[in-house]
CSV table of C-alpha atoms in Angstrom, one decimal:
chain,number,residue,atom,x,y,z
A,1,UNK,CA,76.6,113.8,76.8
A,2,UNK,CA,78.0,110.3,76.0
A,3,UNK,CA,81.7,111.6,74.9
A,4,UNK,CA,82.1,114.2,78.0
A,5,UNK,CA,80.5,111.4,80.1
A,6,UNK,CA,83.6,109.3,78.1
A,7,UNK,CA,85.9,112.0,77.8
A,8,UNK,CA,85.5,112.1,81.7
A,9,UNK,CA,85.9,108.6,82.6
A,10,UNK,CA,89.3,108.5,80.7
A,11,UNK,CA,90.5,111.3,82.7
A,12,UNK,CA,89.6,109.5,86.1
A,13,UNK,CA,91.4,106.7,85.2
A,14,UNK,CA,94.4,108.6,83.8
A,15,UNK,CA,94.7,110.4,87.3
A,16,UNK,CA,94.5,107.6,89.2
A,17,UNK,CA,96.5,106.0,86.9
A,18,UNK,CA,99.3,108.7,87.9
A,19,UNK,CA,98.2,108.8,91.6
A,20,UNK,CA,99.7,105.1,91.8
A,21,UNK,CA,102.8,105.4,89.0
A,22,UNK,CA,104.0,108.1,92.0
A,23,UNK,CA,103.6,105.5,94.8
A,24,UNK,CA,105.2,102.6,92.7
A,25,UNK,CA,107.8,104.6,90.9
A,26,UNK,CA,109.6,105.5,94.0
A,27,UNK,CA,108.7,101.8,95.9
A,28,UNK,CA,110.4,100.4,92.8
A,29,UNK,CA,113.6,102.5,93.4
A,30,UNK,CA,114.1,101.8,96.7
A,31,UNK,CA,113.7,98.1,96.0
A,32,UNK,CA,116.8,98.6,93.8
A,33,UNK,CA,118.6,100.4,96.2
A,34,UNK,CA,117.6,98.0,99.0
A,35,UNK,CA,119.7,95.2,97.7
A,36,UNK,CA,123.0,96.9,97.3
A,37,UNK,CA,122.3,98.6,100.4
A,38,UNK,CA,122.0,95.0,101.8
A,39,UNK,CA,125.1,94.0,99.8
A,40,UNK,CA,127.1,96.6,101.7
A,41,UNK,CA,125.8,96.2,104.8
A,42,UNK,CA,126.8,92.6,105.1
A,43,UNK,CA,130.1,93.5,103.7
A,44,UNK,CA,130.6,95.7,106.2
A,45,UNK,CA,129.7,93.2,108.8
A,46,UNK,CA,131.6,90.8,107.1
A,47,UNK,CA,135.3,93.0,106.6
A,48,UNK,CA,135.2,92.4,103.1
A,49,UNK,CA,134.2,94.4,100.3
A,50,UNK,CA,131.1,94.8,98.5
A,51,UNK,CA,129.7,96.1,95.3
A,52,UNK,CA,131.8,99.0,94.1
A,53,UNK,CA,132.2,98.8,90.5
A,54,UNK,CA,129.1,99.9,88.4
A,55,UNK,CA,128.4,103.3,89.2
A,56,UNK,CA,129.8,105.3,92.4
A,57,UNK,CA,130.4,103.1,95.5
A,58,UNK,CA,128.7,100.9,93.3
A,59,UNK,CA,125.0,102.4,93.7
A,60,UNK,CA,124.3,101.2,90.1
A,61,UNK,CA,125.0,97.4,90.6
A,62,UNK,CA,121.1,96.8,90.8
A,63,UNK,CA,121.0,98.2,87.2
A,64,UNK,CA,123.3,96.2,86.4
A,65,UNK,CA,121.9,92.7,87.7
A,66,UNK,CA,118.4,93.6,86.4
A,67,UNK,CA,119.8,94.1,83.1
A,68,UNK,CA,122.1,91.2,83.1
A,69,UNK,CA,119.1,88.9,84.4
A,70,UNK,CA,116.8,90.1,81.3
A,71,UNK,CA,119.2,89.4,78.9
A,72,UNK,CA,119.0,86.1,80.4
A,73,UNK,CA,117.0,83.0,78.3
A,74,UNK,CA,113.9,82.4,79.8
A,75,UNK,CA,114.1,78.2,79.9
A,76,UNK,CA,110.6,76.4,80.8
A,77,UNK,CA,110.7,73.0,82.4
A,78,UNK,CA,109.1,70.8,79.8
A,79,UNK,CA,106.7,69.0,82.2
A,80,UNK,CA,106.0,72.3,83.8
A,81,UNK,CA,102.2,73.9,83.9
A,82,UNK,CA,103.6,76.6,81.8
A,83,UNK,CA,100.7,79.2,82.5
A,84,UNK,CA,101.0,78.8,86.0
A,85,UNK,CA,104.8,79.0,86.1
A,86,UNK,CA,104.7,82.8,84.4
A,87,UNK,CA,101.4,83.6,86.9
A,88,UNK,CA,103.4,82.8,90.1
A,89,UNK,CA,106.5,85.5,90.1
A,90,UNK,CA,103.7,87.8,88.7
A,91,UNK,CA,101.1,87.7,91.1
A,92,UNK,CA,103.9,87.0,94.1
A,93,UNK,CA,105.3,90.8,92.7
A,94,UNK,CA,101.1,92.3,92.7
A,95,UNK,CA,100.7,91.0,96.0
A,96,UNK,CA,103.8,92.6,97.4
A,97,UNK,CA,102.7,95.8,95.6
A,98,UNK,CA,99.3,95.8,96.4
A,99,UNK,CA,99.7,96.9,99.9
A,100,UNK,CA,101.2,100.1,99.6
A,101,UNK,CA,97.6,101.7,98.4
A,102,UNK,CA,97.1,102.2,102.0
A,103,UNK,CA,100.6,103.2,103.7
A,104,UNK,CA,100.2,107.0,104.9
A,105,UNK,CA,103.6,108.6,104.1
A,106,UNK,CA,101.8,111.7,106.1
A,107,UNK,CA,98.5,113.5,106.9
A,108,UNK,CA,96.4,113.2,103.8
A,109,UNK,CA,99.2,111.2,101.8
A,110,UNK,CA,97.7,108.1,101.0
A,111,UNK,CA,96.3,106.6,98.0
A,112,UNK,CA,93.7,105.0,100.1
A,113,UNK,CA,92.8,105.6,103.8
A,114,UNK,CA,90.7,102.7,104.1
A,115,UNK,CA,89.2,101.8,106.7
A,116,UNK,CA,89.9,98.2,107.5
A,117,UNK,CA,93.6,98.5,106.4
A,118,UNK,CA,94.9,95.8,108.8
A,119,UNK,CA,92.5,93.4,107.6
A,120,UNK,CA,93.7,94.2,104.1
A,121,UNK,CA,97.0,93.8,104.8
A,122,UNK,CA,96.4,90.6,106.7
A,123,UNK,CA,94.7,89.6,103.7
A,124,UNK,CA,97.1,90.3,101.0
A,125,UNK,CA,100.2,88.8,103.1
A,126,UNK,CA,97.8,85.5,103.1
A,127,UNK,CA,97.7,85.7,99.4
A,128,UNK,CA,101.4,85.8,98.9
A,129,UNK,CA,101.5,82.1,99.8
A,130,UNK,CA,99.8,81.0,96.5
A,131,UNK,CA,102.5,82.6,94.5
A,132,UNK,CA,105.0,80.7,96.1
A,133,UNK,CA,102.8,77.4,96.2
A,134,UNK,CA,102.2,77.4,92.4
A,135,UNK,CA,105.6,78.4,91.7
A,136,UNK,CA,107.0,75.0,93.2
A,137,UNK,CA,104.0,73.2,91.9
A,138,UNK,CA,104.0,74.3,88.8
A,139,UNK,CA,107.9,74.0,87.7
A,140,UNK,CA,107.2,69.8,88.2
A,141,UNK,CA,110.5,69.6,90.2
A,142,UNK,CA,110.8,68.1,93.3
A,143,UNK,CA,113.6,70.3,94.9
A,144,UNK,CA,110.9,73.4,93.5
A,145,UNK,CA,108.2,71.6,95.4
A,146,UNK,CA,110.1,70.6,98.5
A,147,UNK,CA,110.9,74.7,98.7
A,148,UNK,CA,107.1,76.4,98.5
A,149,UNK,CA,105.6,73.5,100.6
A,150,UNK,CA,108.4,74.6,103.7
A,151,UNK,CA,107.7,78.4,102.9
A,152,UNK,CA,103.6,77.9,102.5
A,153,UNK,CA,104.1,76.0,106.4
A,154,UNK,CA,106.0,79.0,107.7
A,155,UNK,CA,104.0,81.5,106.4
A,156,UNK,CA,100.5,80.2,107.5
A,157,UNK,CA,102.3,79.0,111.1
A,158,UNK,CA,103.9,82.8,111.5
A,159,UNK,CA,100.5,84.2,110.1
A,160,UNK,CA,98.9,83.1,113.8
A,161,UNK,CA,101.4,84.8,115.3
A,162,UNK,CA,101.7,87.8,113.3
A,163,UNK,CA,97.9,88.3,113.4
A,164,UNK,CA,98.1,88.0,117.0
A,165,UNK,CA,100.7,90.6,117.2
A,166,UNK,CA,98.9,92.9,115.3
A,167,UNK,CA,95.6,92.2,117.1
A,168,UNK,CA,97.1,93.5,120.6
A,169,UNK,CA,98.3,97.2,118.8
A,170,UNK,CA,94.5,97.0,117.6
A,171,UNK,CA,93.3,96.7,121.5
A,172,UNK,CA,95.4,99.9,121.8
A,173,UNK,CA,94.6,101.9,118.8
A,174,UNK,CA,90.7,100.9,119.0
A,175,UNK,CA,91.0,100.9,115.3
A,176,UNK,CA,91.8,98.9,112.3
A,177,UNK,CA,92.6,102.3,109.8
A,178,UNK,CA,96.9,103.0,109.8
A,179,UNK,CA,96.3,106.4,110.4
A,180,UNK,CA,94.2,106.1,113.4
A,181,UNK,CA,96.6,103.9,114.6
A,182,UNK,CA,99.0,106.6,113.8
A,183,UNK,CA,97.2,109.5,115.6
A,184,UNK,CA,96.6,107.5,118.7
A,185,UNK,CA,100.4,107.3,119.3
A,186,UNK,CA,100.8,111.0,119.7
A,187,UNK,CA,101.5,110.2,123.5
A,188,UNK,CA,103.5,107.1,123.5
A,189,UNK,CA,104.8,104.7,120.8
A,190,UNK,CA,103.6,101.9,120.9
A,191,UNK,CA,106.7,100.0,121.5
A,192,UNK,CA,107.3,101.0,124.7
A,193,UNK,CA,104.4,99.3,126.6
A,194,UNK,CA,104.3,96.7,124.0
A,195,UNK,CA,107.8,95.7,123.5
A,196,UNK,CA,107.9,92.1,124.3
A,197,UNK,CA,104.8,92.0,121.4
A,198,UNK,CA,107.3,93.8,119.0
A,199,UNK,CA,109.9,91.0,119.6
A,200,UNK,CA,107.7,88.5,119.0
A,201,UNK,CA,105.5,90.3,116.0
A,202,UNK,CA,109.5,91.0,114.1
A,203,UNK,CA,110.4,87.2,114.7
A,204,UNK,CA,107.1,86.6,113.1
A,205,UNK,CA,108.1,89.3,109.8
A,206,UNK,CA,111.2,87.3,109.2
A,207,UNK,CA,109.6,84.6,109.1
A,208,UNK,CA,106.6,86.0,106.8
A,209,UNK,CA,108.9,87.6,104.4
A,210,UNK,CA,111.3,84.4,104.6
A,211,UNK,CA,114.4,86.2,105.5
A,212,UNK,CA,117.3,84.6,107.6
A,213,UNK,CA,117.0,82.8,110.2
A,214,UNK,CA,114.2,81.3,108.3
A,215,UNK,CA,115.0,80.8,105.0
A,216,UNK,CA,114.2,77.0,105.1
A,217,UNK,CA,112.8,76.9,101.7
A,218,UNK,CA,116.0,78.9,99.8
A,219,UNK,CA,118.4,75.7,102.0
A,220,UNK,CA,120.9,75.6,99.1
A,221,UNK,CA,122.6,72.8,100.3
A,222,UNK,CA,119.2,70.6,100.3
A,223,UNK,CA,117.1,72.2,97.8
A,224,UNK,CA,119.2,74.7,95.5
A,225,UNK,CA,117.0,77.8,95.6
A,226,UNK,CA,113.8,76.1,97.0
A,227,UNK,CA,110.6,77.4,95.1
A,228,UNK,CA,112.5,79.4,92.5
A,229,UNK,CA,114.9,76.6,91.5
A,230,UNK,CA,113.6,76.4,87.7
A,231,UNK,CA,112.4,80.0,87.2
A,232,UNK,CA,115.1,81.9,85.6
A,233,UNK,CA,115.6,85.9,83.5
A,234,UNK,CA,112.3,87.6,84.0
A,235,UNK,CA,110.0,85.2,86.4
A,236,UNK,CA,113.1,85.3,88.6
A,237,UNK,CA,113.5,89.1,88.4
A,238,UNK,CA,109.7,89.4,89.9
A,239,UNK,CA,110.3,86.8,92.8
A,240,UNK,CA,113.1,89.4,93.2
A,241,UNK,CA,111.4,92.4,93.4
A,242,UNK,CA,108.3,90.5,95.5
A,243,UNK,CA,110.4,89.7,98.5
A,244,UNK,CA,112.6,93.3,98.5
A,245,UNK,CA,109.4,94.8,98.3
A,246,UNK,CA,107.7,92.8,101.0
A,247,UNK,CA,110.9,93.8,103.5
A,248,UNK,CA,110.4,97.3,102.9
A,249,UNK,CA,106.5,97.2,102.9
A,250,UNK,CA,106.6,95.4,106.6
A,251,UNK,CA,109.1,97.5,108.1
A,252,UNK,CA,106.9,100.5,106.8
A,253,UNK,CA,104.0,98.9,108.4
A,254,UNK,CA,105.7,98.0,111.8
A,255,UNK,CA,106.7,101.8,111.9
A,256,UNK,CA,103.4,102.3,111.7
A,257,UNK,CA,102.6,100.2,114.3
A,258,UNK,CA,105.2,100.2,116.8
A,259,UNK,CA,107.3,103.8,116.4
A,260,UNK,CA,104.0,105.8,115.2
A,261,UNK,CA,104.5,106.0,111.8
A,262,UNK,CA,104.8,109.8,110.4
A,263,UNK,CA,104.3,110.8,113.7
A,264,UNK,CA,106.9,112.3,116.9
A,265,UNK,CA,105.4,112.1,119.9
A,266,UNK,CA,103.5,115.7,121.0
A,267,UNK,CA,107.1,117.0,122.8
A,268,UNK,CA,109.0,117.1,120.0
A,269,UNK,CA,106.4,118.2,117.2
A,270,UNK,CA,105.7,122.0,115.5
A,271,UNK,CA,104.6,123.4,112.8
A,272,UNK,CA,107.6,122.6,110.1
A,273,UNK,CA,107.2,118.9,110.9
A,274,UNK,CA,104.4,118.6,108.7
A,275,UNK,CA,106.6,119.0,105.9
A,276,UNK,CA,108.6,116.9,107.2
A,277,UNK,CA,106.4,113.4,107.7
A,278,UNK,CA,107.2,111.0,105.0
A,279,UNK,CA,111.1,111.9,105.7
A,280,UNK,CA,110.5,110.9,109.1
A,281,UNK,CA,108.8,107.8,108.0
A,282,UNK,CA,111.1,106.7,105.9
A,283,UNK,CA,113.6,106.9,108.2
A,284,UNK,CA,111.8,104.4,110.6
A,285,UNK,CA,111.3,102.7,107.8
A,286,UNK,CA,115.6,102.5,107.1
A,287,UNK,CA,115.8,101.6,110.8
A,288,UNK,CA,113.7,98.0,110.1
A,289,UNK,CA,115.7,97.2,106.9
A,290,UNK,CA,118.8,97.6,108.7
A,291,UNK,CA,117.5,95.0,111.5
A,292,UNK,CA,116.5,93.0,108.6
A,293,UNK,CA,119.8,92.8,107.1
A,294,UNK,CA,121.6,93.0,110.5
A,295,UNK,CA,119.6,90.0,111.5
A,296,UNK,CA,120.9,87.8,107.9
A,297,UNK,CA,124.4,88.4,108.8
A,298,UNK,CA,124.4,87.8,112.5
A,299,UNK,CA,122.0,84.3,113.1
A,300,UNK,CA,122.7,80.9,111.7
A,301,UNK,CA,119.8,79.1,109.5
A,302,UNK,CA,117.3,77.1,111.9
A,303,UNK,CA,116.4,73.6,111.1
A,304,UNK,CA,112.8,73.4,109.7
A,305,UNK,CA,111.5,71.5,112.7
A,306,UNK,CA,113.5,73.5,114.7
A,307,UNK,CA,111.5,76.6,112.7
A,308,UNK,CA,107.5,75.1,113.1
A,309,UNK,CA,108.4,73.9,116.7
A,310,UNK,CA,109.7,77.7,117.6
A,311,UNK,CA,106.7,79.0,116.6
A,312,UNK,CA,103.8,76.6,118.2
A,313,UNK,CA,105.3,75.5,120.8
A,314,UNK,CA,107.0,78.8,122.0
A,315,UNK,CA,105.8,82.1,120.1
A,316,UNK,CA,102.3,81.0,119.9
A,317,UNK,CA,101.7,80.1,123.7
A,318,UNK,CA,103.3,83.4,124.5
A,319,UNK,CA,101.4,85.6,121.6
A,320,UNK,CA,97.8,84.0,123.6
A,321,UNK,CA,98.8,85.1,127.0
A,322,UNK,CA,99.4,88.7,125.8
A,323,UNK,CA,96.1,88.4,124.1
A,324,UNK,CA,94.3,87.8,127.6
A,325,UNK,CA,96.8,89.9,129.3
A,326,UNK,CA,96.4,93.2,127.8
A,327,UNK,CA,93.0,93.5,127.3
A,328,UNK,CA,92.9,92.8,130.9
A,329,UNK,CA,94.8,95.5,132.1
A,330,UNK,CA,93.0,97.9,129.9
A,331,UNK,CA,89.9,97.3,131.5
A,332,UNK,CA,91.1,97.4,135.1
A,333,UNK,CA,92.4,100.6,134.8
A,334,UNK,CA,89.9,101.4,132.6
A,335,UNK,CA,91.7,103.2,129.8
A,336,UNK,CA,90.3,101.1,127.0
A,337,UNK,CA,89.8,103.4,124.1
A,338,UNK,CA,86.6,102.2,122.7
């Protein structure tokens, strides 16, 4: 009884163990392919030419800079909190990952269709801050520390906003699961009657995943690289993979929200689009990573003040009046779903 009780328990874990190798396997590719995707994109932008060396059109360059980054010496500050300093990148790069277990890529395709998704999410983006904290802490650098205190102020100021973003979809939806939020779309997306929300909840992701125009802790001209100043080879590698992955998690997740995720609305769908729901995803998906890179080549830095003042003084008054505002309408013409 004990070994098949055993024998059992070992097979669990082996399945799930393979259930989550296919979700990261391919999240991991697409990381690498994100950043010479991004690298040709801006060269485009740009009329100049980007990676086409390693491999065809250059699709291999990320191959190339991972490998040329490992080879790299790892070199450890000698004041630095060296346990913390190799915890950061790592735990920044679980965080990131962590919150695919509950992306549907279609009906039935998830590794988890929890219930309280949103709050997870919410939860795991608030986590990503420590990474970057320690990381600056923990290098004993000033330029280090300068960088994750700017990026740990953005992210919790952008949180409110975000939050509240996310919070007027939930009014909608009447749900906190992705895939209720999915099916209730079947009508309408969601960006259509919310639209000034998505402007403000994508201001709010650029900010949260500390892409341009707010890249205040990354100011090269006053802090180098900001948090990741002193990590170099592997460490770096993982901060690398952390943010890549955050872009393409958050576009996922505002497909979700906003363009109804796996989902066409009821005109366009038959019976071979089932088979055809994580392409379409993935697609909506492509459409936000493209604004994300779109968004880098096109708008100029912001000054930091310029950054926290943006955000309380503007987004935030605006993100409260859309609180009151929709939930208002919904129950005067009574068409609250819950």
């Amino acid at each position: 009884m004990i070994n098949n009780n055993l024998i059992s328990t070992i097979l669990n874990l082996l399945i799930n163990l393979m259930d989550v190798l296919i979700v990261l396997l391919p999240i991991l590719l697409c990381v690498a392919l994100m950043t010479v995707i991004e690298r040709k994109q801006l060269a485009a932008m740009q009329r100049r030419v980007g990676p086409n060396t390693v491999g065809y059109y250059g699709v291999l360059q990320p191959f190339g800079d991972a490998l040329k980054l490992i080879l790299k010496e790892t070199i450890i500050p000698s004041q630095s909190n060296k346990i913390i300093f190799y915890l950061a990148p790592v735990s920044t790069l679980i965080f990131s990952l962590l919150g695919w277990g509950i992306i549907p890529f279609g009906q039935g395709l998830t590794l988890s269709d929890f219930s309280l998704g949103i709050l997870y999410t919410l939860a795991l983006s608030s986590l990503g801050v420590y990474g970057i904290l320690f990381a600056g802490w923990s290098a004993n650098s000033k330029y280090a520390f300068l960088g994750s205190l700017r990026s740990t102020a953005a992210m919790i100021s952008y949180e409110l906003i975000l939050s509240s973003a996310i919070l007027i979809v939930l009014l909608l939806a009447g749900s906190f699961n992705f895939t209720t939020i999915i099916e209730s779309q079947q009508a309408i997306w969601f960006i259509v009657p919310l639209l000034p929300v998505f402007i403000f909840y994508f201001i709010s992701i650029l900010a949260e995943t500390s892409r341009t125009p707010f890249d205040l802790q990354e100011a090269e001209s006053e802090l180098v690289a900001g948090f990741s100043t002193e990590h170099s080879s592997v460490p770096f590698v993982f901060f690398y993979l952390a943010e890549y992955s955050s872009i393409i998690l958050f576009s996922s997740i505002t497909a979700i929200l906003f363009l109804g995720g796996y989902n066409f609305p009821e005109l366009f769908v038959n019976e071979s689009f089932i088979n055809l729901q994580s392409i379409v995803l993935g697609l909506k998906t492509c459409l936000f990573c493209f604004m994300f890179v779109w968004f880098r080549a096109t708008l100029p830095r912001l000054r930091y003040d310029a950054l926290i003042e943006l955000c309380w003084l503007n987004l935030l008054p605006v993100a409260v009046a859309f609180i009151i505002l929709v939930p208002s309408i919904l129950v005067a013409f009574d068409i609250a779903p819950y």
